[in-house]
Every structure is written in structure tokens, then in C-alpha cells.
Short mmCIF file of C-alpha atoms in Angstrom, two decimals:
data_model
loop_
_atom_site.label_atom_id
_atom_site.label_comp_id
_atom_site.label_asym_id
_atom_site.label_seq_id
_atom_site.Cartn_x
_atom_site.Cartn_y
_atom_site.Cartn_z
CA MET A 1 32.18 76.88 -8.42
CA GLU A 2 34.17 74.00 -6.87
CA HIS A 3 37.43 75.74 -7.83
CA ILE A 4 36.70 78.82 -5.75
CA ARG A 5 36.06 76.73 -2.63
CA ASP A 6 39.45 75.03 -3.05
CA SER A 7 41.35 78.31 -3.28
CA ASP A 8 39.39 79.63 -0.29
CA GLY A 9 40.20 76.48 1.71
CA SER A 10 43.90 76.73 1.01
CA SER A 11 44.01 80.41 1.94
CA SER A 12 42.35 79.72 5.24
CA SER A 13 44.73 76.90 6.09
CA SER A 14 47.78 79.00 5.32
CA HIS A 15 46.09 81.68 7.37
CA GLN A 16 46.47 79.53 10.50
CA ASN A 17 50.16 78.89 9.80
CA LEU A 18 50.85 82.58 9.35
CA LYS A 19 50.73 83.48 12.95
CA SER A 20 53.63 81.32 14.08
CA THR A 21 55.26 84.32 15.80
CA ALA A 22 52.19 84.68 17.99
CA LYS A 23 52.59 81.01 19.01
CA TRP A 24 56.30 81.41 19.63
CA ALA A 25 55.64 84.40 21.83
CA THR A 26 53.31 82.40 24.15
CA SER A 27 56.09 80.24 25.62
CA LEU A 28 59.52 78.80 25.00
CA GLU A 29 57.82 75.32 24.91
CA SER A 30 55.64 76.47 21.97
CA LEU A 31 58.67 77.87 20.22
CA LEU A 32 60.62 74.62 20.62
CA GLU A 33 57.71 72.54 19.32
CA ASP A 34 57.77 74.40 15.99
CA PRO A 35 60.61 73.42 13.63
CA GLU A 36 60.54 76.88 12.07
CA GLY A 37 60.65 78.43 15.55
CA VAL A 38 63.67 76.31 16.49
CA LYS A 39 65.38 77.38 13.28
CA ARG A 40 64.81 81.11 14.01
CA PHE A 41 65.78 80.70 17.68
CA ARG A 42 69.01 78.94 16.60
CA GLU A 43 69.80 81.82 14.23
CA PHE A 44 69.32 84.23 17.12
CA LEU A 45 71.43 82.18 19.56
CA LYS A 46 74.18 81.83 16.97
CA LYS A 47 74.42 85.64 16.96
CA GLU A 48 74.57 85.58 20.76
CA PHE A 49 77.20 82.82 20.75
CA SER A 50 74.93 80.51 22.78
CA GLU A 51 73.50 78.18 20.13
CA GLU A 52 74.94 75.22 22.04
CA ASN A 53 72.14 75.65 24.60
CA VAL A 54 69.33 74.86 22.16
CA LEU A 55 71.42 72.18 20.43
CA PHE A 56 72.02 70.49 23.79
CA TRP A 57 68.31 70.72 24.62
CA LEU A 58 67.33 69.22 21.28
CA ALA A 59 69.90 66.42 21.63
CA CYS A 60 68.49 65.56 25.08
CA GLU A 61 64.94 65.50 23.68
CA GLU A 62 66.05 63.10 20.95
CA PHE A 63 67.96 60.98 23.51
CA LYS A 64 64.86 60.58 25.72
CA LYS A 65 62.93 59.05 22.81
CA MET A 66 65.54 56.39 22.11
CA GLU A 67 64.88 52.76 23.13
CA ASP A 68 67.79 50.82 21.69
CA LYS A 69 70.50 50.55 24.35
CA LYS A 70 73.39 50.62 21.90
CA GLN A 71 72.02 53.79 20.24
CA MET A 72 71.48 55.32 23.66
CA GLN A 73 75.08 54.62 24.62
CA GLU A 74 76.34 56.24 21.44
CA LYS A 75 74.05 59.28 21.80
CA ALA A 76 74.89 59.69 25.52
CA LYS A 77 78.59 59.63 24.65
CA GLU A 78 77.98 62.14 21.83
CA ILE A 79 76.05 64.46 24.13
CA TYR A 80 78.74 64.16 26.79
CA MET A 81 81.65 64.79 24.38
CA THR A 82 79.89 67.60 22.51
CA PHE A 83 78.38 69.54 25.39
CA LEU A 84 79.50 68.36 28.82
CA SER A 85 83.10 67.19 28.93
CA ASN A 86 85.97 69.60 29.71
CA LYS A 87 87.12 69.25 26.11
CA ALA A 88 83.59 69.69 24.68
CA SER A 89 83.49 71.63 21.43
CA SER A 90 80.17 73.28 22.32
CA GLN A 91 80.32 73.22 26.11
CA VAL A 92 77.12 74.26 27.88
CA ASN A 93 77.36 76.14 31.16
CA VAL A 94 75.60 73.93 33.72
CA GLU A 95 76.17 73.37 37.39
CA GLY A 96 77.31 69.90 38.35
CA GLN A 97 78.50 68.93 34.90
CA SER A 98 81.76 67.71 36.37
CA ARG A 99 79.82 65.28 38.59
CA LEU A 100 78.48 63.56 35.46
CA ASN A 101 81.41 61.22 34.93
CA GLU A 102 81.99 59.05 31.95
CA LYS A 103 81.04 55.81 33.79
CA ILE A 104 77.39 56.80 33.65
CA LEU A 105 77.59 56.70 29.86
CA GLU A 106 77.96 52.88 29.98
CA GLU A 107 74.52 52.48 31.56
CA PRO A 108 72.43 55.18 29.93
CA HIS A 109 68.83 55.81 30.94
CA PRO A 110 66.35 58.18 29.25
CA LEU A 111 66.39 60.80 32.00
CA MET A 112 70.10 60.81 32.77
CA PHE A 113 70.53 64.37 31.35
CA GLN A 114 67.18 65.68 32.63
CA LYS A 115 68.52 67.90 35.45
CA LEU A 116 71.11 69.45 33.13
CA GLN A 117 68.50 69.83 30.37
CA ASP A 118 66.15 71.61 32.80
CA GLN A 119 68.96 73.97 33.83
CA ILE A 120 69.63 74.87 30.19
CA PHE A 121 65.93 75.20 29.50
CA ASN A 122 65.58 77.69 32.34
CA LEU A 123 68.65 79.54 31.22
CA MET A 124 67.14 79.92 27.73
CA LYS A 125 63.68 80.70 29.12
CA TYR A 126 64.72 83.48 31.47
CA ASP A 127 67.58 84.84 29.40
CA SER A 128 67.86 84.23 25.64
CA TYR A 129 64.14 83.66 24.99
CA SER A 130 63.03 87.08 26.30
CA ARG A 131 65.78 88.74 24.25
CA PHE A 132 64.74 86.70 21.21
CA LEU A 133 61.21 88.14 21.44
CA LYS A 134 62.67 91.66 21.30
CA SER A 135 65.19 90.85 18.62
CA ASP A 136 65.14 92.23 15.03
CA LEU A 137 65.12 88.66 13.79
CA PHE A 138 61.83 87.91 15.57
CA LEU A 139 60.22 91.30 14.92
CA LYS A 140 61.12 91.17 11.21
CA HIS A 141 59.53 87.72 10.92
CA LYS A 142 56.45 88.99 12.74
CA ARG A 143 56.17 92.02 10.39
CA THR A 144 56.46 89.73 7.37
CA GLU A 145 53.65 87.58 8.73
CA GLU A 146 51.43 90.61 9.32
CA GLU A 147 52.05 91.88 5.79
CA GLU A 148 51.26 88.46 4.33
CA GLU A 149 48.07 88.36 6.35
CA GLU A 150 47.00 91.77 5.12
CA THR A 151 47.66 90.64 1.54
CA SER A 152 45.74 87.45 2.00
CA ASP A 153 42.85 89.36 3.60
CA ALA A 154 42.74 91.68 0.64
CA GLN A 155 42.77 88.71 -1.77
CA THR A 156 39.96 87.05 0.19
CA ALA A 157 37.89 90.23 0.04
CA ALA A 158 38.53 90.52 -3.70
CA LYS A 159 37.45 86.89 -4.19
CA ARG A 160 34.29 87.50 -2.22
CA ALA A 161 33.55 90.62 -4.27
CA SER A 162 34.08 88.80 -7.57
CA ARG A 163 31.84 86.00 -6.35
CA ILE A 164 29.05 88.41 -5.43
CA TYR A 165 29.19 90.13 -8.83
CA ASN A 166 29.50 86.90 -10.81
CA THR A 167 26.28 85.37 -9.49
#
């Protein structure tokens, strides 16, 4: 009897994870809190040639959590060189990026990129994110989830039926 409860328990826990697309659709914040959501969003942005936006946002999030000054200096420089300098390989399109000069990189503080990060967040929120929710990539993932849920519901019903008849 114990065995059945285990398999039921696991099916109900995977049941909660299934609806990640529903969570992603509630807000960009929810999407960015979910590693799988970030992965799918990045795939989408890559197709739109704007993946640098989410990469910049993620780099800023990581930067804000740093406490070691030396690490902060390195990360600040990396963020600047990758996303903000004129020669940046993945330049993000933010206002006032030219005003962020390299001197600020010597004395980094956790919120030094906050304004720029907010700009990029809003750009993603009001532009890419709404397109992502209508994209094939998102809708296909959502369909897969719904199919898995139907399958798991059928399995649960079958388990219940077999339990009823086996008592």
C-alpha cells in the first residue's frame, strides 16, 4: 500500500511544476525567477536578435549580489565591456550609456547599473515579453504541458480505479 502513496505523491509534485507557462504568463518577474523560463525567453530573444537584453539584466542581478570589492570591479568592467561600451560585443540600447564612463568602474557599488537595468527590464516587459507570450516557442511549450497534464490525469484516474477494484 505504501508504494501507491509514493507514486501518487510524486505525480502531484510534478503536477505543480507542469504549469510553468502559466507562471511565466503572469509577469516578466515570474518568468525571470524561473531558470527554465529564462532559458526559453533567451531562445526567443536569440531569434529576435535581442538576447543581450536578458543577458545584461541577468549580469546586473548577479552583480548586485556580490560583496567582494575586487569581484565587483571585475564584474562591473565585464558588464561595461560586454554591454555598455562603444565597442561592446553585445551592446544594449539604453539612454545615457555614454554618461557611464569607465572611471565609475573603479569604485563599483551594487546599484550602479540599476537605472540602465530598469530601462532594459521595461524594454523587455513592454516589447519582447508580450511577443514571447504569443510566440510559437511559448505556445508549443504550453501545449506540451497541457498534454502531459492530461496524460498524468489519466494515469491518476487509472491508479484510483485500480485501487478501488483491488480492495
